[in-house]
């Protein structure tokens, strides 16, 4: 697929967003999945030397939040403040998420601009008053069409996502003329085939829009936890219109034109597949109506499943990320979900699969390689990295393997947003270096005291250490803590500077780590897993 949205001219930022999360409850693995993915994408582009802006935040209005606050005997604002500060922000910190901003939809920088946006559309004749009656799912905060509902017990009609009864709502509302945008949207999708990813998501949206769009109810008058409609404050703005606008208000829409122009539109909106239509249909139509530029890509990820169902708090399958990080560590956690699940597809989490991959790929393949090389440089050369004076075909093959891994990882992660493919390219290279050591048997070569023998030993260990130098650079976006430890143990900081400053584009330049670098045996990168506590 063609690359879109890179900013090689340096003029504008590569702008990445996550959905803003409902704060009716605490975060679970499903939420963390997208946020970690966005973080890896962000760090990857930063490591390419690009300017990146990574935005996440919380969606705080609407009926769902209001009901939760009521049930807990606090105001919605108090509820949101508590959850954001006690659960959401600390989790992102814990998972090493390097977001540039955190937007909350109750912040004034957002609410005022949302009112201006909606007022503008009203003034342009894009919004009119009308009535609507239909089945509504509070979990989705969305009117459903009767055809998509499931049959429940006692004749109840259920939301296909939440499997809970919908409510019949009848309201006098304001409507956005979404129906008029169908043809323009189809034209846009046609002209921009990479706009919606993966292909299955694109097809679903095309099919949906081709059926014809209905106008969108953009206000609610039966409750008041939302942003008032400026010309008719008995109504609040529909929570999805409010929420989607975070991508604009957070980067200065209507407030800071220089920042807005340098950032907006998003290069990548990462979204779960259940909220694809909002991002690929409603959001672009809202922008078209306002004459604003459209995002470059909307990338839908699949769901993390438990027992064949979407993991969620509402069906009590939501697992807290901390339950896994306390066992596997933060970096293994960041790595696992992107490595094990093809981005875009659903995936099942299992403790056994995580443990098995941890042990084979992280502890055995990667961790052992790092500790063996550091130990041998220590044992045979007193910790001073020797020069490679006797390189031959075997070393050439390692350098070529690295070049291939860098090109492939950069294409997959940096362009195609295929994390599993990109990480696999790096771990294939790790396997190659392990194979190289097994074949070259430096522990045997060490017994040969001749100058030739010592030159071979030096060359083998240099080759392995130089490979690790590049591996640290390539894995820094995925496992920043581990990559930093490795960088440290190679003495690379003193020789080459900060790890974050190493460019992906130069990662394959062979011979960067200078002979003489101080190699130390640092902490074990991936300790053996303890027995699962409550197994
Ligand atoms: N507030 C809206 C998004 C507004 S964006 C302008 C919302 N919030 S949410 O908290 O319900 O969901 C946020 C994201 O989490 C969605 O992308 C959703 O797909 C994702 N996930 C929730 N459960 C999930 C899994 N079990 N697996 C993967 N992602 C899941 O929708």
Coordinates of C-alpha atoms and ligand atoms in Angstrom, one line a residue:
X1 CA 0.0 0.0 0.0
X2 CA 1.2 3.5 -0.8
X3 CA 2.8 5.4 2.0
X4 CA 0.6 8.3 3.2
X5 CA 1.1 11.0 5.7
X6 CA 4.8 11.0 6.2
X7 CA 6.3 14.4 6.7
X8 CA 9.6 14.2 5.0
X9 CA 9.5 17.9 4.4
X10 CA 9.5 18.4 8.1
X11 CA 6.7 21.0 7.9
X12 CA 4.0 19.2 9.7
X13 CA 3.8 16.6 12.4
X14 CA 2.9 13.0 11.9
X15 CA -0.3 13.0 13.9
X16 CA -1.4 9.8 15.6
X17 CA -4.6 9.4 17.7
X18 CA -6.3 6.8 19.9
X19 CA -10.0 6.7 20.5
X20 CA -10.8 8.8 23.6
X21 CA -12.0 6.3 26.2
X22 CA -15.3 6.3 28.1
X23 CA -14.5 6.8 31.8
X24 CA -17.5 4.9 33.0
X25 CA -15.1 2.3 34.2
X26 CA -11.5 1.4 34.6
X27 CA -9.3 0.5 31.6
X28 CA -8.8 -3.1 30.5
X29 CA -6.6 -5.0 28.1
X30 CA -8.7 -3.9 25.1
X31 CA -8.2 -0.2 25.7
X32 CA -4.5 -0.7 26.4
X33 CA -4.1 -2.6 23.2
X34 CA -4.8 0.4 20.9
X35 CA -2.9 2.8 23.1
X36 CA 0.2 0.7 23.1
X37 CA -0.1 0.3 19.3
X38 CA -0.3 4.0 18.9
X39 CA 2.7 4.4 21.1
X40 CA 4.8 2.0 19.1
X41 CA 3.8 3.8 15.9
X42 CA 4.7 7.1 17.5
X43 CA 8.0 6.0 18.7
X44 CA 8.8 4.4 15.4
X45 CA 8.2 7.6 13.5
X46 CA 10.1 9.6 16.1
X47 CA 13.0 7.2 15.6
X48 CA 12.8 7.9 11.9
X49 CA 13.6 11.5 12.8
X50 CA 10.1 12.7 12.1
X51 CA 8.1 15.2 14.2
X52 CA 5.2 13.3 15.7
X53 CA 2.2 14.3 17.7
X54 CA 0.5 11.5 19.7
X55 CA -2.9 12.3 21.3
X56 CA -5.0 10.3 23.6
X57 CA -7.7 11.2 26.1
X58 CA -11.0 10.6 27.7
X59 CA -14.6 10.8 26.5
X60 CA -16.5 12.2 29.5
X61 CA -20.0 13.2 28.4
X62 CA -23.2 11.2 27.6
X63 CA -25.7 9.1 29.3
X64 CA -23.5 6.2 30.1
X65 CA -21.2 8.3 32.2
X66 CA -24.1 10.1 33.8
X67 CA -25.8 6.9 34.9
X68 CA -22.6 5.5 36.3
X69 CA -22.0 8.6 38.3
X70 CA -25.6 8.6 39.6
X71 CA -25.2 5.0 40.6
X72 CA -22.1 5.9 42.6
X73 CA -23.7 8.9 44.2
X74 CA -21.3 11.5 42.8
X75 CA -21.6 14.2 40.1
X76 CA -20.5 13.1 36.6
X77 CA -17.6 15.6 36.8
X78 CA -16.5 14.2 40.1
X79 CA -16.7 10.7 38.7
X80 CA -14.6 11.6 35.6
X81 CA -12.0 13.4 37.6
X82 CA -11.6 10.5 39.9
X83 CA -11.3 7.9 37.2
X84 CA -9.0 9.9 35.0
X85 CA -6.6 10.6 37.8
X86 CA -6.8 7.3 39.6
X87 CA -7.1 4.9 36.7
X88 CA -6.5 6.1 33.2
X89 CA -3.5 8.5 33.4
X90 CA -1.6 6.2 35.8
X91 CA -2.1 3.3 33.5
X92 CA -0.6 5.1 30.5
X93 CA 2.3 6.1 32.7
X94 CA 2.8 2.6 33.9
X95 CA 2.8 1.3 30.3
X96 CA 5.4 3.9 29.2
X97 CA 3.0 5.7 26.8
X98 CA 4.7 8.7 25.3
X99 CA 1.7 10.8 24.4
X100 CA 2.2 14.5 23.8
X101 CA -1.2 15.5 25.1
X102 CA -4.2 14.1 26.9
X103 CA -7.5 15.6 26.1
X104 CA -10.6 15.5 28.3
X105 CA -13.9 16.4 26.7
X106 CA -14.9 18.3 29.8
X107 CA -12.0 20.8 29.3
X108 CA -12.9 24.3 28.2
X109 CA -10.4 24.2 25.4
X110 CA -12.7 21.5 24.0
X111 CA -16.2 22.5 24.9
X112 CA -16.1 26.0 23.6
X113 CA -14.6 25.0 20.3
X114 CA -17.2 22.2 19.9
X115 CA -20.0 24.8 20.3
X116 CA -18.4 27.0 17.7
X117 CA -18.1 24.1 15.3
X118 CA -21.7 23.1 15.7
X119 CA -22.9 26.7 15.5
X120 CA -21.0 27.2 12.3
X121 CA -22.7 24.1 10.8
X122 CA -26.0 25.4 11.9
X123 CA -25.3 28.8 10.3
X124 CA -24.4 27.1 7.1
X125 CA -27.7 25.3 7.0
X126 CA -26.1 21.8 7.6
X127 CA -28.2 21.3 10.7
X128 CA -32.0 21.3 11.0
X129 CA -34.6 20.5 13.6
X130 CA -36.6 17.3 13.4
X131 CA -38.0 14.3 15.3
X132 CA -36.7 10.8 15.7
X133 CA -37.8 7.6 17.2
X134 CA -35.7 4.5 17.3
X135 CA -33.9 1.8 19.4
X136 CA -30.9 3.3 21.2
X137 CA -28.0 1.5 22.9
X138 CA -26.6 3.4 25.8
X139 CA -23.5 1.2 25.8
X140 CA -22.7 2.3 22.2
X141 CA -24.3 5.7 22.7
X142 CA -25.9 5.1 19.3
X143 CA -29.3 4.7 17.6
X144 CA -29.5 1.3 16.0
X145 CA -31.4 0.2 13.0
X146 CA -34.0 -2.4 13.7
X147 CA -32.5 -4.9 11.2
X148 CA -29.2 -5.2 13.2
X149 CA -30.8 -6.0 16.5
X150 CA -30.6 -9.5 18.0
X151 CA -33.5 -11.3 19.6
X152 CA -33.3 -11.7 23.4
X153 CA -35.5 -13.4 26.1
X154 CA -39.1 -12.4 26.3
X155 CA -39.1 -10.7 22.9
X156 CA -36.4 -8.1 24.0
X157 CA -34.3 -6.6 21.2
X158 CA -30.6 -6.6 22.0
X159 CA -27.6 -4.5 20.8
X160 CA -25.4 -6.8 18.6
X161 CA -22.3 -5.5 20.4
X162 CA -23.3 -5.3 24.0
X163 CA -26.0 -8.1 23.9
X164 CA -28.1 -5.9 26.2
X165 CA -31.7 -4.6 25.5
X166 CA -31.9 -1.4 23.6
X167 CA -34.2 1.4 24.7
X168 CA -36.9 3.0 22.5
X169 CA -36.2 6.7 22.3
X170 CA -38.3 9.4 20.9
X171 CA -37.0 12.9 20.7
X172 CA -37.2 16.3 19.1
X173 CA -33.6 16.7 18.0
X174 CA -31.3 18.6 15.7
X175 CA -30.0 16.7 12.7
X176 CA -26.9 16.9 10.6
X177 CA -27.5 16.4 6.9
X178 CA -25.3 13.3 6.8
X179 CA -27.4 11.7 4.0
X180 CA -26.1 14.3 1.6
X181 CA -22.6 13.2 2.0
X182 CA -22.9 9.6 0.8
X183 CA -21.8 10.3 -2.8
X184 CA -19.0 12.6 -1.7
X185 CA -17.7 10.0 0.8
X186 CA -17.8 7.2 -1.8
X187 CA -15.8 9.4 -4.2
X188 CA -13.3 10.1 -1.5
X189 CA -12.9 6.4 -0.6
X190 CA -12.4 5.7 -4.3
X191 CA -9.8 8.3 -4.7
X192 CA -8.0 7.3 -1.5
X193 CA -7.9 3.5 -1.4
X194 CA -5.6 3.5 1.7
X195 CA -8.0 5.6 3.8
X196 CA -9.6 2.7 5.6
X197 CA -7.5 -0.2 6.7
X198 CA -7.6 -3.2 6.7
X199 CA -9.3 -4.1 3.5
X200 CA -12.1 -5.9 5.3
X201 CA -12.9 -2.7 7.3
X202 CA -12.9 -0.7 4.1
X203 CA -15.3 -3.1 2.4
X204 CA -17.7 -3.0 5.4
X205 CA -17.8 0.8 5.2
X206 CA -18.2 0.9 1.5
X207 CA -21.2 -1.4 1.8
X208 CA -22.7 0.6 4.6
X209 CA -22.4 3.9 2.7
X210 CA -23.7 2.4 -0.6
X211 CA -26.9 1.5 1.1
X212 CA -27.6 5.2 1.7
X213 CA -27.0 7.2 4.8
X214 CA -29.6 8.7 7.1
X215 CA -29.3 12.1 8.7
X216 CA -27.6 12.1 12.1
X217 CA -29.3 13.2 15.3
X218 CA -26.7 15.4 16.9
X219 CA -28.5 16.6 20.0
X220 CA -30.3 15.1 23.0
X221 CA -32.8 16.8 25.3
X222 CA -33.7 14.1 27.8
X223 CA -30.6 14.5 30.0
X224 CA -28.1 17.3 30.5
X225 CA -24.6 15.8 30.9
X226 CA -23.1 17.2 27.7
X227 CA -22.1 20.4 25.9
X228 CA -25.2 22.7 25.4
X229 CA -26.3 23.4 21.9
X230 CA -25.4 27.1 21.7
X231 CA -28.6 28.3 20.0
X232 CA -30.9 26.0 22.1
X233 CA -29.3 25.1 25.4
X234 CA -32.2 22.8 26.4
X235 CA -30.3 20.3 24.2
X236 CA -26.8 18.9 24.6
X237 CA -24.6 17.9 21.7
X238 CA -24.6 14.2 20.9
X239 CA -21.7 12.6 22.6
X240 CA -20.2 11.2 19.4
X241 CA -20.1 14.6 17.7
X242 CA -18.6 16.0 20.8
X243 CA -16.0 13.2 21.1
X244 CA -14.9 13.1 17.4
X245 CA -14.1 16.8 17.6
X246 CA -11.4 16.1 20.2
X247 CA -9.0 15.3 17.3
X248 CA -9.4 19.0 16.2
X249 CA -9.8 20.8 19.4
X250 CA -6.8 19.2 21.0
X251 CA -4.5 20.6 18.3
X252 CA -5.8 24.1 18.4
X253 CA -8.9 24.2 16.3
X254 CA -10.3 27.7 16.5
X255 CA -7.7 28.7 19.0
X256 CA -4.2 28.3 17.7
X257 CA -4.2 28.3 13.9
X258 CA -0.4 27.8 13.6
X259 CA -0.5 24.6 15.7
X260 CA -3.7 23.4 14.0
X261 CA -2.2 23.8 10.5
X262 CA 1.0 22.1 11.5
X263 CA -0.8 19.1 13.0
X264 CA -4.2 18.6 11.6
X265 CA -5.5 16.4 10.0
X266 CA -4.5 13.1 11.6
X267 CA -2.1 10.9 9.7
X268 CA -3.5 7.9 11.5
X269 CA -6.7 7.5 13.6
X270 CA -6.4 4.2 15.4
X271 CA -9.8 2.8 16.3
X272 CA -11.5 -0.4 17.3
X273 CA -13.5 -2.0 14.6
X274 CA -16.7 -1.3 16.6
X275 CA -16.2 2.5 16.2
X276 CA -15.1 2.4 12.6
X277 CA -18.2 4.0 11.1
X278 CA -18.0 7.0 13.4
X279 CA -14.5 7.6 12.2
X280 CA -14.7 6.6 8.5
X281 CA -18.2 8.0 7.8
X282 CA -19.5 10.6 10.3
X283 CA -16.2 12.3 11.1
X284 CA -15.1 12.8 7.4
X285 CA -18.6 14.1 6.6
X286 CA -18.4 16.6 9.5
X287 CA -15.1 17.8 8.2
X288 CA -16.4 18.1 4.6
X289 CA -19.3 20.1 5.8
X290 CA -16.9 22.5 7.5
X291 CA -14.4 22.6 4.6
X292 CA -11.6 21.1 6.7
X293 CA -9.1 18.5 5.5
X294 CA -9.8 14.8 6.0
X295 CA -7.6 12.4 7.9
X296 CA -5.1 10.3 5.9
X297 CA -5.9 7.0 7.4
X298 CA -8.4 5.3 9.7
X299 CA -6.9 2.0 10.9
X300 CA -9.3 -0.4 12.6
X301 CA -7.9 -3.0 15.1
X302 CA -9.8 -6.1 16.0
X303 CA -11.0 -7.1 19.4
X304 CA -9.2 -9.0 22.2
X305 CA -11.6 -11.8 22.9
X306 CA -12.2 -13.9 26.0
X307 CA -14.2 -17.1 25.6
X308 CA -15.3 -16.1 22.1
X309 CA -16.7 -12.7 23.2
X310 CA -15.2 -9.2 23.1
X311 CA -13.4 -8.6 26.3
X312 CA -15.3 -5.9 28.2
X313 CA -16.1 -4.7 31.7
X314 CA -19.8 -5.0 31.0
X315 CA -19.6 -8.7 30.6
X316 CA -17.1 -9.0 33.4
X317 CA -14.2 -10.2 31.2
X318 CA -12.2 -7.0 31.3
X319 CA -8.7 -7.9 32.6
X320 CA -6.7 -5.1 34.0
X321 CA -3.3 -4.7 32.3
X322 CA -1.6 -4.6 35.7
X323 CA -2.6 -8.2 36.3
X324 CA -0.3 -9.1 33.4
X325 CA 2.5 -6.6 33.8
X326 CA 3.1 -7.6 37.4
X327 CA 3.9 -11.1 36.1
X328 CA 5.5 -10.5 32.7
X329 CA 6.8 -6.9 33.0
X330 CA 5.7 -3.9 31.0
X331 CA 7.9 -4.4 28.0
X332 CA 6.9 -8.0 27.4
X333 CA 3.3 -6.8 27.8
X334 CA 3.8 -4.1 25.1
X335 CA 5.4 -6.6 22.8
X336 CA 3.1 -9.6 23.3
X337 CA -0.2 -8.3 21.9
X338 CA 1.4 -6.7 18.9
X339 CA 3.5 -9.7 18.2
X340 CA 0.9 -12.4 18.7
X341 CA -2.1 -10.8 17.0
X342 CA -2.2 -9.6 13.4
X343 CA -3.2 -6.0 13.7
X344 CA -6.8 -5.7 12.3
X345 CA -7.9 -9.1 13.3
X346 CA -9.5 -10.4 16.5
X347 CA -7.2 -12.3 18.9
X348 CA -7.6 -14.4 22.0
X349 CA -5.5 -13.7 25.0
X350 CA -4.2 -16.7 26.8
X351 CA -1.9 -16.9 29.8
X352 CA -0.3 -20.0 28.3
X353 CA 0.4 -18.5 24.9
X354 CA 2.0 -15.4 26.6
X355 CA 4.2 -17.6 28.8
X356 CA 5.3 -19.8 26.0
X357 CA 6.2 -16.8 23.7
X358 CA 7.9 -15.0 26.6
X359 CA 10.1 -18.0 27.3
X360 CA 11.0 -18.9 23.8
X361 CA 11.4 -15.6 22.0
X362 CA 12.1 -13.1 24.8
X363 CA 14.0 -15.1 27.4
X364 CA 15.7 -17.7 25.2
X365 CA 16.2 -16.1 21.9
X366 CA 16.7 -12.4 22.7
X367 CA 17.7 -12.3 26.4
X368 CA 20.2 -15.1 26.1
X369 CA 21.8 -13.7 23.1
X370 CA 22.4 -10.4 24.9
X371 CA 23.7 -12.0 28.0
X372 CA 25.9 -14.5 26.2
X373 CA 27.6 -11.9 24.1
X374 CA 28.2 -9.6 27.1
X375 CA 29.6 -12.5 29.1
X376 CA 32.0 -13.5 26.4
X377 CA 33.3 -10.0 25.7
X378 CA 33.8 -9.8 29.5
X379 CA 35.5 -13.1 29.7
X380 CA 37.8 -13.0 26.7
X381 CA 38.4 -9.3 26.3
X382 CA 38.0 -7.8 29.7
X383 CA 34.8 -6.0 28.6
X384 CA 36.4 -3.9 25.9
X385 CA 34.7 -4.6 22.5
X386 CA 37.3 -6.0 20.1
X387 CA 37.6 -4.9 16.5
X388 CA 36.5 -7.2 13.7
X389 CA 39.7 -7.7 11.7
X390 CA 38.9 -11.1 10.1
X391 CA 35.4 -10.7 8.7
X392 CA 34.3 -13.0 5.9
X393 CA 31.3 -14.4 4.2
X394 CA 29.5 -15.4 7.5
X395 CA 29.8 -11.8 8.8
X396 CA 28.7 -10.5 5.5
X397 CA 25.5 -12.6 5.7
X398 CA 24.8 -11.2 9.2
X399 CA 25.1 -7.6 7.9
X400 CA 22.9 -8.5 5.0
X401 CA 20.3 -10.1 7.3
X402 CA 20.3 -6.9 9.3
X403 CA 19.7 -4.7 6.2
X404 CA 16.8 -6.9 5.3
X405 CA 15.3 -6.8 8.8
X406 CA 15.6 -3.0 9.0
X407 CA 14.0 -2.5 5.6
X408 CA 11.2 -4.9 6.3
X409 CA 10.4 -3.7 9.8
X410 CA 10.4 -0.1 8.6
X411 CA 8.0 -0.9 5.8
X412 CA 5.7 -3.0 7.9
X413 CA 5.5 -0.9 11.1
X414 CA 6.3 2.5 9.6
X415 CA 4.1 2.3 6.5
X416 CA 1.7 -0.6 6.6
X417 CA 1.0 -0.5 10.3
X418 CA 1.6 -4.2 10.5
X419 CA 3.2 -4.6 13.9
X420 CA 3.3 -8.4 14.0
X421 CA 5.1 -8.4 10.6
X422 CA 7.6 -5.8 11.6
X423 CA 8.4 -7.4 15.0
X424 CA 8.7 -10.8 13.3
X425 CA 11.3 -9.3 11.0
X426 CA 13.4 -8.2 14.0
X427 CA 13.0 -11.5 15.8
X428 CA 14.0 -13.4 12.6
X429 CA 17.2 -11.5 12.7
X430 CA 17.7 -12.3 16.3
X431 CA 17.4 -16.0 15.4
X432 CA 19.9 -15.5 12.6
X433 CA 22.4 -14.0 15.0
X434 CA 21.9 -16.9 17.4
X435 CA 22.4 -19.3 14.5
X436 CA 25.6 -17.5 13.5
X437 CA 27.0 -17.9 17.1
X438 CA 26.0 -21.6 17.2
X439 CA 27.8 -22.1 13.9
X440 CA 30.9 -20.1 14.7
X441 CA 31.3 -21.5 18.2
X442 CA 33.3 -18.6 19.7
X443 CA 33.7 -20.6 23.0
X444 CA 35.7 -23.1 20.9
X445 CA 37.6 -20.5 18.9
X446 CA 38.7 -19.0 22.2
X447 CA 40.8 -22.0 22.9
X448 CA 43.0 -21.2 19.8
X449 CA 45.7 -18.8 21.1
X450 CA 47.1 -18.1 17.7
X451 CA 46.8 -14.5 16.3
X452 CA 44.4 -15.9 13.7
X453 CA 42.3 -17.6 16.3
X454 CA 42.1 -14.5 18.4
X455 CA 41.2 -12.4 15.4
X456 CA 38.4 -14.7 14.6
X457 CA 37.1 -14.7 18.1
X458 CA 37.2 -10.9 18.1
X459 CA 35.4 -10.7 14.8
X460 CA 32.6 -13.1 15.9
X461 CA 32.0 -11.2 19.1
X462 CA 32.1 -7.8 17.4
X463 CA 29.6 -9.1 14.8
X464 CA 27.2 -10.3 17.5
X465 CA 27.6 -7.1 19.6
X466 CA 27.1 -4.9 16.5
X467 CA 23.9 -6.8 15.7
X468 CA 22.7 -6.2 19.2
X469 CA 23.4 -2.5 18.7
X470 CA 20.9 -2.5 15.8
X471 CA 18.4 -4.7 17.6
X472 CA 18.3 -2.2 20.5
X473 CA 17.5 0.6 18.0
X474 CA 14.8 -1.5 16.2
X475 CA 13.1 -2.6 19.5
X476 CA 13.3 0.7 21.2
X477 CA 9.8 1.7 20.0
X478 CA 8.3 -1.6 21.2
X479 CA 10.3 -2.2 24.4
X480 CA 11.9 1.0 25.5
X481 CA 12.9 -0.2 28.9
X482 CA 14.6 -3.3 27.6
X483 CA 16.3 -1.5 24.7
X484 CA 17.7 1.0 27.1
X485 CA 19.2 -1.7 29.3
X486 CA 20.7 -3.3 26.2
X487 CA 22.1 0.0 25.0
X488 CA 23.7 0.5 28.3
X489 CA 25.2 -2.9 28.5
X490 CA 26.8 -2.4 25.1
X491 CA 28.4 0.8 26.2
X492 CA 26.6 2.4 23.3
X493 CA 25.5 5.6 25.0
X494 CA 29.1 6.8 25.5
X495 CA 30.1 5.8 22.0
X496 CA 27.0 6.8 20.0
X497 CA 24.8 9.0 22.1
X498 CA 21.2 8.6 23.2
X499 CA 19.3 5.6 22.0
X500 CA 16.3 7.8 21.0
X501 CA 18.6 9.7 18.7
X502 CA 19.5 6.6 16.6
X503 CA 17.7 6.7 13.3
X504 CA 15.9 3.7 11.9
X505 CA 17.3 4.6 8.5
X506 CA 20.9 4.2 9.8
X507 CA 20.3 1.1 11.9
X508 CA 21.7 -1.1 9.2
X509 CA 24.8 0.9 8.7
X510 CA 27.3 -1.7 9.7
X511 CA 30.1 -0.9 12.1
X512 CA 28.7 1.9 14.1
X513 CA 29.5 0.5 17.5
X514 CA 33.2 1.3 17.8
X515 CA 35.8 -1.1 19.0
X516 CA 36.8 -0.3 22.5
X517 CA 33.2 0.3 23.7
X518 CA 32.7 -0.9 27.3
X519 CA 30.5 -3.9 27.3
X520 CA 29.1 -4.9 30.7
X521 CA 26.8 -7.7 31.8
X522 CA 23.8 -5.8 32.9
X523 CA 20.6 -7.1 34.4
X524 CA 19.0 -10.1 32.8
X525 CA 16.6 -8.7 30.2
X526 CA 13.9 -11.3 30.7
X527 CA 14.0 -13.1 34.0
X528 CA 12.5 -16.6 34.3
X529 CA 8.8 -16.4 35.0
X530 CA 7.7 -17.2 38.5
X531 CA 5.0 -19.8 38.8
X532 CA 1.7 -18.1 38.3
X533 CA 0.6 -17.1 41.8
X534 CA -3.0 -18.1 41.7
X535 CA -2.9 -20.8 39.1
Ligands
LIG1 N1 -15.6 7.0 23.6 C1 -15.7 6.2 22.5 C2 -14.6 6.5 21.5 C3 -14.7 8.0 21.0 S1 -13.4 8.3 19.9 C4 -13.8 9.8 19.3 C5 -15.6 4.7 22.8 N2 -15.0 4.4 24.0 S2 -14.7 3.0 24.6 O1 -14.0 3.2 25.8 O2 -15.9 2.3 24.7 O3 -13.8 2.2 23.6 C6 -12.6 2.7 23.2 C7 -11.9 1.8 22.3 O4 -11.6 0.6 23.0 C8 -12.6 1.4 21.1 O5 -11.7 1.5 20.0 C9 -12.9 -0.1 21.3 O6 -12.8 -0.8 20.1 C10 -11.7 -0.5 22.2 N3 -12.0 -1.7 22.9 C11 -12.9 -1.9 23.9 N4 -12.9 -3.3 24.1 C12 -12.0 -3.9 23.3 C13 -11.5 -5.2 23.2 N5 -11.9 -6.2 23.9 N6 -10.5 -5.4 22.3 C14 -9.9 -4.4 21.6 N7 -10.4 -3.2 21.7 C15 -11.5 -2.9 22.4 O7 -16.0 3.8 22.1

